Structures are given as C-alpha cells and as structure tokens.
PDB file of C-alpha atoms and ligand atoms in Angstrom:
ATOM      1  CA  MET A  35     -14.821 -23.426 -43.495  1.00  0.00           C
ATOM      2  CA  LYS A  36     -12.069 -22.974 -41.072  1.00  0.00           C
ATOM      3  CA  LYS A  37     -12.637 -23.945 -37.709  1.00  0.00           C
ATOM      4  CA  GLN A  38     -12.325 -21.012 -35.153  1.00  0.00           C
ATOM      5  CA  PRO A  39     -10.206 -21.753 -32.093  1.00  0.00           C
ATOM      6  CA  ASP A  40     -12.721 -20.195 -29.943  1.00  0.00           C
ATOM      7  CA  GLY A  41     -15.572 -22.263 -31.426  1.00  0.00           C
ATOM      8  CA  ARG A  42     -17.136 -19.238 -32.962  1.00  0.00           C
ATOM      9  CA  ASP A  43     -18.277 -21.277 -35.947  1.00  0.00           C
ATOM     10  CA  GLY A  44     -20.039 -23.378 -33.268  1.00  0.00           C
ATOM     11  CA  THR A  45     -17.323 -26.322 -33.335  1.00  0.00           C
ATOM     12  CA  ILE A  46     -16.969 -27.952 -29.901  1.00  0.00           C
ATOM     13  CA  PHE A  47     -14.105 -30.401 -29.371  1.00  0.00           C
ATOM     14  CA  LEU A  48     -14.513 -32.946 -26.632  1.00  0.00           C
ATOM     15  CA  ALA A  49     -12.090 -35.246 -25.041  1.00  0.00           C
ATOM     16  CA  ASP A  50     -12.798 -38.534 -23.064  1.00  0.00           C
ATOM     17  CA  THR A  51      -9.843 -38.808 -20.792  1.00  0.00           C
ATOM     18  CA  HIS A  52     -10.618 -42.227 -19.574  1.00  0.00           C
ATOM     19  CA  CYS A  53     -12.500 -45.080 -21.207  1.00  0.00           C
ATOM     20  CA  HIS A  54     -12.537 -48.735 -21.819  1.00  0.00           C
ATOM     21  CA  VAL A  55     -13.537 -50.326 -24.953  1.00  0.00           C
ATOM     22  CA  ILE A  56     -14.135 -53.761 -23.579  1.00  0.00           C
ATOM     23  CA  GLU A  57     -16.808 -56.162 -23.519  1.00  0.00           C
ATOM     24  CA  GLY A  58     -17.011 -57.980 -20.111  1.00  0.00           C
ATOM     25  CA  ARG A  59     -13.689 -58.760 -18.291  1.00  0.00           C
ATOM     26  CA  ARG A  60     -12.113 -61.255 -20.582  1.00  0.00           C
ATOM     27  CA  GLU A  61     -13.556 -60.708 -23.975  1.00  0.00           C
ATOM     28  CA  TYR A  62     -12.411 -57.870 -26.231  1.00  0.00           C
ATOM     29  CA  ARG A  63     -14.221 -56.570 -29.132  1.00  0.00           C
ATOM     30  CA  ASP A  64     -13.087 -54.328 -31.788  1.00  0.00           C
ATOM     31  CA  GLY A  65     -13.495 -50.849 -30.622  1.00  0.00           C
ATOM     32  CA  GLY A  66     -14.295 -49.224 -34.027  1.00  0.00           C
ATOM     33  CA  PRO A  67     -18.049 -48.678 -33.754  1.00  0.00           C
ATOM     34  CA  PRO A  68     -18.230 -46.687 -30.444  1.00  0.00           C
ATOM     35  CA  LEU A  69     -15.007 -44.748 -31.440  1.00  0.00           C
ATOM     36  CA  ARG A  70     -16.360 -43.705 -34.674  1.00  0.00           C
ATOM     37  CA  ARG A  71     -19.749 -42.555 -33.071  1.00  0.00           C
ATOM     38  CA  ALA A  72     -17.462 -40.614 -30.611  1.00  0.00           C
ATOM     39  CA  ALA A  73     -15.544 -38.972 -33.408  1.00  0.00           C
ATOM     40  CA  GLU A  74     -19.091 -37.986 -35.208  1.00  0.00           C
ATOM     41  CA  ALA A  75     -20.141 -36.453 -31.800  1.00  0.00           C
ATOM     42  CA  GLY A  76     -17.046 -34.235 -31.622  1.00  0.00           C
ATOM     43  CA  VAL A  77     -14.884 -36.398 -29.322  1.00  0.00           C
ATOM     44  CA  VAL A  78     -11.519 -35.722 -30.792  1.00  0.00           C
ATOM     45  CA  ARG A  79      -9.315 -37.180 -28.103  1.00  0.00           C
ATOM     46  CA  MET A  80      -9.906 -40.508 -26.317  1.00  0.00           C
ATOM     47  CA  MET A  81      -7.806 -42.344 -23.629  1.00  0.00           C
ATOM     48  CA  LEU A  82      -8.141 -45.917 -23.490  1.00  0.00           C
ATOM     49  CA  ALA A  83      -7.108 -47.088 -19.910  1.00  0.00           C
ATOM     50  CA  GLY A  84      -5.474 -50.641 -19.406  1.00  0.00           C
ATOM     51  CA  SER A  85      -6.737 -52.890 -16.684  1.00  0.00           C
ATOM     52  CA  ASP A  86      -4.266 -55.684 -16.914  1.00  0.00           C
ATOM     53  CA  ILE A  87      -1.607 -56.769 -19.459  1.00  0.00           C
ATOM     54  CA  ALA A  88      -4.021 -58.235 -21.862  1.00  0.00           C
ATOM     55  CA  THR A  89      -6.206 -55.179 -22.090  1.00  0.00           C
ATOM     56  CA  SER A  90      -3.083 -52.782 -22.121  1.00  0.00           C
ATOM     57  CA  ARG A  91      -2.038 -54.675 -25.010  1.00  0.00           C
ATOM     58  CA  MET A  92      -5.253 -54.521 -26.846  1.00  0.00           C
ATOM     59  CA  ALA A  93      -5.717 -50.851 -25.925  1.00  0.00           C
ATOM     60  CA  ALA A  94      -2.391 -50.061 -27.474  1.00  0.00           C
ATOM     61  CA  ALA A  95      -3.365 -51.812 -30.675  1.00  0.00           C
ATOM     62  CA  THR A  96      -6.594 -50.014 -30.893  1.00  0.00           C
ATOM     63  CA  ALA A  97      -4.882 -46.547 -30.314  1.00  0.00           C
ATOM     64  CA  LYS A  98      -2.519 -47.536 -33.301  1.00  0.00           C
ATOM     65  CA  LYS A  99      -5.550 -48.600 -35.461  1.00  0.00           C
ATOM     66  CA  TYR A 100      -7.662 -45.498 -34.711  1.00  0.00           C
ATOM     67  CA  ALA A 101      -4.849 -42.911 -34.235  1.00  0.00           C
ATOM     68  CA  SER A 102      -6.567 -40.775 -36.944  1.00  0.00           C
ATOM     69  CA  LEU A 103      -9.660 -40.489 -34.534  1.00  0.00           C
ATOM     70  CA  GLY A 104      -7.356 -39.152 -31.770  1.00  0.00           C
ATOM     71  CA  VAL A 105      -7.374 -42.394 -29.774  1.00  0.00           C
ATOM     72  CA  PHE A 106      -4.515 -42.857 -27.315  1.00  0.00           C
ATOM     73  CA  SER A 107      -3.785 -45.323 -24.565  1.00  0.00           C
ATOM     74  CA  ALA A 108      -2.387 -46.196 -21.376  1.00  0.00           C
ATOM     75  CA  ALA A 109      -0.768 -49.354 -19.846  1.00  0.00           C
ATOM     76  CA  GLY A 110      -1.199 -50.517 -16.404  1.00  0.00           C
ATOM     77  CA  VAL A 111      -2.964 -52.918 -14.023  1.00  0.00           C
ATOM     78  CA  HIS A 112      -6.093 -51.947 -12.291  1.00  0.00           C
ATOM     79  CA  PRO A 113      -6.098 -52.739  -8.567  1.00  0.00           C
ATOM     80  CA  HIS A 114      -8.778 -55.499  -9.145  1.00  0.00           C
ATOM     81  CA  GLU A 115      -6.210 -57.357 -11.262  1.00  0.00           C
ATOM     82  CA  ALA A 116      -3.171 -56.418  -8.878  1.00  0.00           C
ATOM     83  CA  SER A 117      -2.671 -60.144  -7.893  1.00  0.00           C
ATOM     84  CA  SER A 118      -2.194 -61.030 -11.708  1.00  0.00           C
ATOM     85  CA  ILE A 119       1.234 -59.268 -11.333  1.00  0.00           C
ATOM     86  CA  PRO A 120       2.786 -61.175  -8.524  1.00  0.00           C
ATOM     87  CA  SER A 121       6.096 -59.505  -9.322  1.00  0.00           C
ATOM     88  CA  CYS A 122       4.767 -56.363  -7.533  1.00  0.00           C
ATOM     89  CA  SER A 123       5.025 -58.043  -4.268  1.00  0.00           C
ATOM     90  CA  ALA A 124       7.075 -56.206  -1.503  1.00  0.00           C
ATOM     91  CA  GLU A 125      10.270 -58.037  -2.527  1.00  0.00           C
ATOM     92  CA  GLY A 126       9.419 -58.552  -6.185  1.00  0.00           C
ATOM     93  CA  GLY A 127      10.856 -57.083  -9.193  1.00  0.00           C
ATOM     94  CA  GLY A 128       8.102 -54.673  -9.960  1.00  0.00           C
ATOM     95  CA  ILE A 129       6.530 -53.868 -13.325  1.00  0.00           C
ATOM     96  CA  PRO A 130       6.923 -56.782 -15.686  1.00  0.00           C
ATOM     97  CA  GLU A 131       8.820 -56.357 -18.768  1.00  0.00           C
ATOM     98  CA  GLU A 132       5.965 -57.356 -20.876  1.00  0.00           C
ATOM     99  CA  LEU A 133       3.985 -54.253 -19.588  1.00  0.00           C
ATOM    100  CA  ARG A 134       7.099 -51.886 -19.959  1.00  0.00           C
ATOM    101  CA  ASN A 135       7.227 -52.972 -23.648  1.00  0.00           C
ATOM    102  CA  ILE A 136       3.494 -52.116 -24.174  1.00  0.00           C
ATOM    103  CA  ALA A 137       4.046 -48.671 -22.795  1.00  0.00           C
ATOM    104  CA  ALA A 138       7.050 -48.141 -25.145  1.00  0.00           C
ATOM    105  CA  GLN A 139       4.625 -48.372 -28.244  1.00  0.00           C
ATOM    106  CA  PRO A 140       3.704 -45.216 -30.076  1.00  0.00           C
ATOM    107  CA  GLY A 141       0.373 -43.928 -28.820  1.00  0.00           C
ATOM    108  CA  VAL A 142       0.730 -45.175 -25.500  1.00  0.00           C
ATOM    109  CA  ILE A 143       1.173 -42.074 -23.458  1.00  0.00           C
ATOM    110  CA  ALA A 144       0.260 -42.713 -19.858  1.00  0.00           C
ATOM    111  CA  ILE A 145       0.579 -45.278 -17.083  1.00  0.00           C
ATOM    112  CA  GLY A 146      -2.641 -46.857 -15.826  1.00  0.00           C
ATOM    113  CA  GLU A 147      -4.987 -47.239 -14.408  1.00  0.00           C
ATOM    114  CA  SER A 148      -3.536 -48.155 -11.048  1.00  0.00           C
ATOM    115  CA  GLY A 149      -4.688 -47.494  -7.335  1.00  0.00           C
ATOM    116  CA  LEU A 150      -6.576 -49.004  -4.579  1.00  0.00           C
ATOM    117  CA  ASP A 151     -10.247 -50.235  -4.591  1.00  0.00           C
ATOM    118  CA  TYR A 152     -11.325 -51.258  -1.376  1.00  0.00           C
ATOM    119  CA  HIS A 153     -14.992 -51.520  -2.378  1.00  0.00           C
ATOM    120  CA  TYR A 154     -14.688 -55.048  -3.869  1.00  0.00           C
ATOM    121  CA  ASN A 155     -11.273 -56.059  -2.913  1.00  0.00           C
ATOM    122  CA  HIS A 156     -10.867 -58.335  -5.803  1.00  0.00           C
ATOM    123  CA  SER A 157      -7.095 -58.398  -5.101  1.00  0.00           C
ATOM    124  CA  PRO A 158      -5.834 -58.445  -1.430  1.00  0.00           C
ATOM    125  CA  ARG A 159      -5.092 -55.028  -0.104  1.00  0.00           C
ATOM    126  CA  ASP A 160      -1.327 -55.596   0.306  1.00  0.00           C
ATOM    127  CA  GLN A 161      -1.029 -56.678  -3.306  1.00  0.00           C
ATOM    128  CA  GLN A 162      -2.979 -53.721  -4.304  1.00  0.00           C
ATOM    129  CA  GLN A 163      -0.677 -51.411  -2.484  1.00  0.00           C
ATOM    130  CA  ALA A 164       2.543 -53.097  -3.746  1.00  0.00           C
ATOM    131  CA  SER A 165       1.123 -52.719  -7.298  1.00  0.00           C
ATOM    132  CA  PHE A 166       0.209 -49.158  -6.724  1.00  0.00           C
ATOM    133  CA  ARG A 167       3.665 -48.225  -5.507  1.00  0.00           C
ATOM    134  CA  ALA A 168       5.338 -49.999  -8.548  1.00  0.00           C
ATOM    135  CA  HIS A 169       3.103 -47.983 -10.834  1.00  0.00           C
ATOM    136  CA  ILE A 170       3.873 -44.706  -9.135  1.00  0.00           C
ATOM    137  CA  ARG A 171       7.747 -45.461  -9.402  1.00  0.00           C
ATOM    138  CA  TRP A 172       7.237 -46.578 -13.047  1.00  0.00           C
ATOM    139  CA  SER A 173       5.500 -43.013 -13.824  1.00  0.00           C
ATOM    140  CA  LEU A 174       8.229 -41.294 -12.124  1.00  0.00           C
ATOM    141  CA  GLU A 175      10.922 -43.120 -13.900  1.00  0.00           C
ATOM    142  CA  THR A 176       9.301 -42.744 -17.434  1.00  0.00           C
ATOM    143  CA  GLY A 177       7.835 -39.307 -16.955  1.00  0.00           C
ATOM    144  CA  LEU A 178       4.520 -40.730 -18.285  1.00  0.00           C
ATOM    145  CA  PRO A 179       1.566 -39.264 -16.326  1.00  0.00           C
ATOM    146  CA  LEU A 180      -0.148 -41.779 -13.992  1.00  0.00           C
ATOM    147  CA  ILE A 181      -4.057 -42.455 -14.037  1.00  0.00           C
ATOM    148  CA  VAL A 182      -5.054 -43.281 -10.483  1.00  0.00           C
ATOM    149  CA  HIS A 183      -8.196 -45.187  -9.494  1.00  0.00           C
ATOM    150  CA  GLY A 184      -9.622 -44.824  -6.040  1.00  0.00           C
ATOM    151  CA  ARG A 185     -12.627 -46.239  -4.375  1.00  0.00           C
ATOM    152  CA  GLU A 186     -13.185 -46.144  -0.544  1.00  0.00           C
ATOM    153  CA  SER A 187      -9.562 -45.996  -0.309  1.00  0.00           C
ATOM    154  CA  TYR A 188      -8.286 -42.323  -0.431  1.00  0.00           C
ATOM    155  CA  ASP A 189      -6.762 -42.249   3.038  1.00  0.00           C
ATOM    156  CA  ASP A 190      -4.253 -45.044   1.868  1.00  0.00           C
ATOM    157  CA  ILE A 191      -3.703 -43.453  -1.404  1.00  0.00           C
ATOM    158  CA  VAL A 192      -2.740 -40.156   0.187  1.00  0.00           C
ATOM    159  CA  ARG A 193      -0.468 -42.038   2.610  1.00  0.00           C
ATOM    160  CA  ILE A 194       1.237 -43.922  -0.410  1.00  0.00           C
ATOM    161  CA  PHE A 195       1.429 -40.757  -2.500  1.00  0.00           C
ATOM    162  CA  ARG A 196       3.412 -39.243   0.535  1.00  0.00           C
ATOM    163  CA  GLU A 197       5.664 -42.117   0.978  1.00  0.00           C
ATOM    164  CA  GLU A 198       6.315 -42.489  -2.615  1.00  0.00           C
ATOM    165  CA  GLU A 199       6.561 -38.836  -3.334  1.00  0.00           C
ATOM    166  CA  ALA A 200       4.291 -38.985  -6.089  1.00  0.00           C
ATOM    167  CA  HIS A 201       4.127 -35.182  -6.331  1.00  0.00           C
ATOM    168  CA  ARG A 202       7.460 -35.208  -8.065  1.00  0.00           C
ATOM    169  CA  GLY A 203       5.368 -36.790 -11.047  1.00  0.00           C
ATOM    170  CA  ARG A 204       2.162 -35.876 -12.875  1.00  0.00           C
ATOM    171  CA  GLY A 205      -1.084 -37.569 -13.155  1.00  0.00           C
ATOM    172  CA  VAL A 206      -4.853 -37.652 -12.604  1.00  0.00           C
ATOM    173  CA  ILE A 207      -7.294 -39.007 -10.117  1.00  0.00           C
ATOM    174  CA  HIS A 208      -9.816 -40.394 -12.356  1.00  0.00           C
ATOM    175  CA  CYS A 209     -13.628 -40.679 -11.492  1.00  0.00           C
ATOM    176  CA  PHE A 210     -12.657 -38.563  -8.376  1.00  0.00           C
ATOM    177  CA  SER A 211     -15.122 -39.410  -5.393  1.00  0.00           C
ATOM    178  CA  GLY A 212     -13.072 -38.155  -2.409  1.00  0.00           C
ATOM    179  CA  THR A 213     -13.693 -35.476   0.153  1.00  0.00           C
ATOM    180  CA  GLU A 214     -12.814 -31.671  -0.112  1.00  0.00           C
ATOM    181  CA  LYS A 215      -9.634 -32.390   1.960  1.00  0.00           C
ATOM    182  CA  ASP A 216      -8.682 -35.234  -0.492  1.00  0.00           C
ATOM    183  CA  ALA A 217      -9.248 -32.856  -3.533  1.00  0.00           C
ATOM    184  CA  GLU A 218      -6.997 -30.189  -1.903  1.00  0.00           C
ATOM    185  CA  PHE A 219      -4.264 -32.830  -1.217  1.00  0.00           C
ATOM    186  CA  PHE A 220      -4.039 -34.062  -4.779  1.00  0.00           C
ATOM    187  CA  LEU A 221      -4.364 -30.520  -6.311  1.00  0.00           C
ATOM    188  CA  SER A 222      -1.318 -29.443  -4.092  1.00  0.00           C
ATOM    189  CA  ALA A 223       0.441 -32.515  -5.400  1.00  0.00           C
ATOM    190  CA  GLY A 224      -0.012 -31.123  -8.770  1.00  0.00           C
ATOM    191  CA  TYR A 225      -2.547 -33.631  -9.953  1.00  0.00           C
ATOM    192  CA  PHE A 226      -5.677 -33.186 -12.080  1.00  0.00           C
ATOM    193  CA  LEU A 227      -9.200 -34.373 -10.983  1.00  0.00           C
ATOM    194  CA  SER A 228     -11.263 -36.043 -13.462  1.00  0.00           C
ATOM    195  CA  PHE A 229     -15.204 -36.593 -13.428  1.00  0.00           C
ATOM    196  CA  ALA A 230     -17.424 -38.912 -14.954  1.00  0.00           C
ATOM    197  CA  GLY A 231     -21.216 -39.802 -15.112  1.00  0.00           C
ATOM    198  CA  PRO A 232     -21.494 -39.452 -11.305  1.00  0.00           C
ATOM    199  CA  LEU A 233     -21.458 -35.778 -11.811  1.00  0.00           C
ATOM    200  CA  THR A 234     -24.886 -36.120 -13.480  1.00  0.00           C
ATOM    201  CA  PHE A 235     -26.516 -38.339 -10.811  1.00  0.00           C
ATOM    202  CA  ALA A 236     -29.306 -36.482  -8.983  1.00  0.00           C
ATOM    203  CA  ARG A 237     -28.254 -37.551  -5.531  1.00  0.00           C
ATOM    204  CA  ASN A 238     -24.628 -36.185  -5.935  1.00  0.00           C
ATOM    205  CA  HIS A 239     -25.008 -32.592  -4.644  1.00  0.00           C
ATOM    206  CA  GLU A 240     -21.856 -32.733  -2.774  1.00  0.00           C
ATOM    207  CA  LEU A 241     -19.818 -33.842  -5.645  1.00  0.00           C
ATOM    208  CA  ARG A 242     -21.214 -30.881  -7.796  1.00  0.00           C
ATOM    209  CA  ARG A 243     -20.499 -28.433  -4.942  1.00  0.00           C
ATOM    210  CA  LEU A 244     -16.887 -29.702  -4.844  1.00  0.00           C
ATOM    211  CA  PHE A 245     -16.718 -29.661  -8.550  1.00  0.00           C
ATOM    212  CA  LYS A 246     -17.838 -26.084  -8.737  1.00  0.00           C
ATOM    213  CA  SER A 247     -15.044 -25.129  -6.307  1.00  0.00           C
ATOM    214  CA  LEU A 248     -12.223 -26.609  -8.060  1.00  0.00           C
ATOM    215  CA  PRO A 249      -9.528 -24.349 -10.089  1.00  0.00           C
ATOM    216  CA  GLU A 250     -10.523 -24.509 -13.666  1.00  0.00           C
ATOM    217  CA  ASP A 251      -7.070 -25.436 -14.917  1.00  0.00           C
ATOM    218  CA  ARG A 252      -7.150 -28.912 -12.923  1.00  0.00           C
ATOM    219  CA  ILE A 253     -10.308 -30.277 -14.265  1.00  0.00           C
ATOM    220  CA  LEU A 254     -10.779 -33.345 -16.625  1.00  0.00           C
ATOM    221  CA  LEU A 255     -13.720 -35.142 -17.813  1.00  0.00           C
ATOM    222  CA  GLU A 256     -14.334 -38.833 -18.824  1.00  0.00           C
ATOM    223  CA  THR A 257     -16.988 -41.514 -19.228  1.00  0.00           C
ATOM    224  CA  ASP A 258     -15.151 -44.529 -17.761  1.00  0.00           C
ATOM    225  CA  SER A 259     -17.271 -46.390 -20.320  1.00  0.00           C
ATOM    226  CA  PRO A 260     -18.670 -48.880 -20.603  1.00  0.00           C
ATOM    227  CA  TYR A 261     -19.499 -48.150 -16.916  1.00  0.00           C
ATOM    228  CA  LEU A 262     -21.101 -45.065 -15.201  1.00  0.00           C
ATOM    229  CA  THR A 263     -23.555 -43.935 -17.929  1.00  0.00           C
ATOM    230  CA  PRO A 264     -24.558 -40.433 -17.488  1.00  0.00           C
ATOM    231  CA  VAL A 265     -28.007 -39.115 -17.108  1.00  0.00           C
ATOM    232  CA  PRO A 266     -30.203 -39.048 -19.100  1.00  0.00           C
ATOM    233  CA  LEU A 267     -28.914 -42.332 -20.767  1.00  0.00           C
ATOM    234  CA  ARG A 268     -28.921 -44.515 -17.415  1.00  0.00           C
ATOM    235  CA  GLY A 269     -29.425 -48.027 -18.235  1.00  0.00           C
ATOM    236  CA  LYS A 270     -27.537 -47.909 -21.714  1.00  0.00           C
ATOM    237  CA  ARG A 271     -24.151 -49.177 -22.010  1.00  0.00           C
ATOM    238  CA  ASN A 272     -21.922 -46.117 -21.797  1.00  0.00           C
ATOM    239  CA  GLU A 273     -19.548 -45.166 -24.697  1.00  0.00           C
ATOM    240  CA  PRO A 274     -17.106 -42.209 -25.325  1.00  0.00           C
ATOM    241  CA  ALA A 275     -19.652 -40.303 -27.294  1.00  0.00           C
ATOM    242  CA  PHE A 276     -21.772 -39.877 -24.242  1.00  0.00           C
ATOM    243  CA  VAL A 277     -18.916 -37.594 -22.554  1.00  0.00           C
ATOM    244  CA  ARG A 278     -21.086 -34.802 -23.900  1.00  0.00           C
ATOM    245  CA  TYR A 279     -23.465 -35.143 -21.006  1.00  0.00           C
ATOM    246  CA  VAL A 280     -20.802 -35.034 -18.456  1.00  0.00           C
ATOM    247  CA  TYR A 281     -19.633 -31.652 -20.172  1.00  0.00           C
ATOM    248  CA  GLU A 282     -23.078 -30.183 -20.335  1.00  0.00           C
ATOM    249  CA  GLU A 283     -23.567 -30.697 -16.498  1.00  0.00           C
ATOM    250  CA  GLY A 284     -20.087 -29.564 -15.812  1.00  0.00           C
ATOM    251  CA  ALA A 285     -20.581 -26.259 -17.549  1.00  0.00           C
ATOM    252  CA  LYS A 286     -24.108 -25.906 -16.022  1.00  0.00           C
ATOM    253  CA  VAL A 287     -22.752 -26.385 -12.458  1.00  0.00           C
ATOM    254  CA  ARG A 288     -19.852 -23.946 -13.186  1.00  0.00           C
ATOM    255  CA  GLY A 289     -22.118 -21.462 -14.814  1.00  0.00           C
ATOM    256  CA  ILE A 290     -20.164 -21.072 -17.982  1.00  0.00           C
ATOM    257  CA  SER A 291     -21.084 -22.102 -21.733  1.00  0.00           C
ATOM    258  CA  LEU A 292     -20.383 -25.456 -22.979  1.00  0.00           C
ATOM    259  CA  GLY A 293     -17.879 -23.719 -25.669  1.00  0.00           C
ATOM    260  CA  GLU A 294     -15.974 -22.183 -22.941  1.00  0.00           C
ATOM    261  CA  PHE A 295     -15.744 -25.326 -20.763  1.00  0.00           C
ATOM    262  CA  ALA A 296     -14.690 -27.460 -23.593  1.00  0.00           C
ATOM    263  CA  ARG A 297     -11.921 -25.293 -24.501  1.00  0.00           C
ATOM    264  CA  THR A 298     -10.759 -25.101 -20.881  1.00  0.00           C
ATOM    265  CA  VAL A 299     -10.716 -29.151 -20.575  1.00  0.00           C
ATOM    266  CA  ALA A 300      -9.027 -29.515 -24.147  1.00  0.00           C
ATOM    267  CA  ALA A 301      -6.126 -27.283 -22.855  1.00  0.00           C
ATOM    268  CA  ASN A 302      -6.066 -29.248 -19.631  1.00  0.00           C
ATOM    269  CA  ALA A 303      -6.155 -32.688 -21.073  1.00  0.00           C
ATOM    270  CA  HIS A 304      -3.261 -31.355 -23.504  1.00  0.00           C
ATOM    271  CA  ALA A 305      -1.290 -30.145 -20.441  1.00  0.00           C
ATOM    272  CA  LEU A 306      -1.235 -33.528 -18.781  1.00  0.00           C
ATOM    273  CA  PHE A 307      -1.166 -35.897 -21.687  1.00  0.00           C
ATOM    274  CA  GLY A 308       0.531 -33.751 -24.344  1.00  0.00           C
ATOM    275  CA  TRP A 309      -1.699 -35.167 -27.047  1.00  0.00           C
ATOM    276  CA  GLY A 310      -2.441 -31.905 -28.843  1.00  0.00           C
ATOM    277  CA  ASP A 311      -4.995 -29.147 -28.170  1.00  0.00           C
ATOM    278  CA  PRO A 312      -7.639 -29.321 -30.844  1.00  0.00           C
ATOM    279  CA  TYR A 313      -8.570 -25.802 -30.422  1.00  0.00           C
ATOM    280  CA  GLN A 314      -4.975 -24.620 -31.082  1.00  0.00           C
ATOM    281  CA  GLU A 315      -4.618 -26.967 -33.888  1.00  0.00           C
ATOM    282  CA  ALA A 316      -7.780 -25.683 -35.574  1.00  0.00           C
ATOM    283  CA  GLY A 317      -6.649 -22.099 -35.075  1.00  0.00           C
ATOM    284  CA  SER A 318      -3.374 -22.600 -36.693  1.00  0.00           C
ATOM    285  CA  GLU A 319      -4.624 -24.370 -39.707  1.00  0.00           C
TER     286      GLU A 319
HETATM  287 ZN1   ZN B 419     -11.170 -46.754 -12.299  1.00  0.00          ZN
HETATM  288 ZN1   ZN B 420     -11.341 -47.168 -15.718  1.00  0.00          ZN
END
C-alpha cells in the first residue's frame, strides 16, 4: 500500500534529532539493536551526536553501516571533553585535522555537539569557551549546521553567539532548557530549539508553557539517549525508539494530532539537516 504523505494510511514518521549510541563514556557497542528497534517504531531519521574525536569517528562508522535506516551523524567535542582538544585554546590552531576528516565523510552532516556546560564543569570554562568558539567558526566555514549543548550557561552562550556572529550560520539548541528570553534570542538568530524527555517530566510546567508558545517551524524533538528517558519509561535506559513519547507529549501540549505534529517536525528536521523529508518521499513514490 502506498504511504500517504499526510499520514492518511496511519503511517507516522518520526525523527530523533539527537542521540548517542554509546555505553558508558569510553566503551562503545554496536548500535544495531537500538537502531533497528527505532526503525520498527517508525523512527526513520536519527542523528548520532559526537562527544569527542573517538565517539565522532564511531558515530560516523555507525551512520555509514546503518545508512539504510536513516542514520546520520555529527562530529564534534562535547563541552565536558573540551580539554581533550588543547588546540582549541585562545592561541591554538582550532579544530584538529582528525575531526575535520571525520566530518568530511558521507553521512556526517552536522557539527556537534559543542557548547558550554557549567553544571559539571568537567572541563575548565575557558577551555569550553575556546572549543565552542572553534566549533561555531567551523560550522560557519563548512556550512554544516551546529548542534549546541547548554546547561546553566545560556548567558555565556548568547554572548559568544553574538561575538562569533553565529546567526550567519544555522543550527539547533539541543535539549533546550533556557528562559523565554533565551528562546527569543536563538529564534531571532535563526536557530531551531530541540526538546527531549524533560518535556514529559511532571514538574516541568514552565518548559511546556514555553514549548507551547514557540513557532511551529522551529521545533525539533530528540531523545538524547541513553540519557533523559521520557515518562512513562523512567528508570529504563533511553533509546531512539522512545522518542515517540516526546512527540506524544509535544502534540498534546500544542493541542494537535500526533500525525500533524510528526509532519511538522519532519519538515523542520529536513530544513535543518537536509536529510530528506520522509513524508515528501512517501508522497512522491
Ligand atoms: Zn548535550
Ligand atoms: Zn547529547
């Protein structure tokens, strides 16, 4: 049966725009089983974020291996790991050659994740900032969208965005947790805002209120798996298949059907990553 582009045959296509298929911080396992479960659950686009050079390389290899499932990857260094790329100091040479080579591989279609995390401060703040600046410049230079991670650091992210003129490029603030004012700033800079499991957490009324007020063409959804498992699966290890719960909550909050919302998010994700809109593809079969 031909899949209808508006989901009239009941087909719903989901995208997980940010996940990690890693086990622990150092060890990596084959992402096959969770990626296949996601495909069975209707998740037809997945973005594997890089956290350092090693995981960026593994994400690229996984995207290549599972390209037929709609798996893509990003290359970048998480603020936690910023001190692992000493070249990104104020006087350093910026993004290492090794990382640039990974980003040049097919299926690697974004830069990230990079940003500032002042909750844990696993890397010193000045190194996080230098790395973040280098990633913004790299994104502007390559034209690849930037995936930004922020935690308790939005004031500095906004400041560096301004100083580096990040609005000249494109990207997403993943797992957005800022204020309304932060949201306005990033929207005016042309960025998307992405939401994960926290949207489903009972206490997050403010986040849902903000989410409801956003323009529909700037919203993305993600799992950030294996972290941030959505309600009602709290306590389980998160995986891309569970992104459906974030979609369901998002549709409920915005008062629209799941099918309609999925269509919107698919179009947004394609607008940012250029990885194809499954509804359009189904419609033109
Ligand atoms: Zn992150
Ligand atoms: Zn992440």
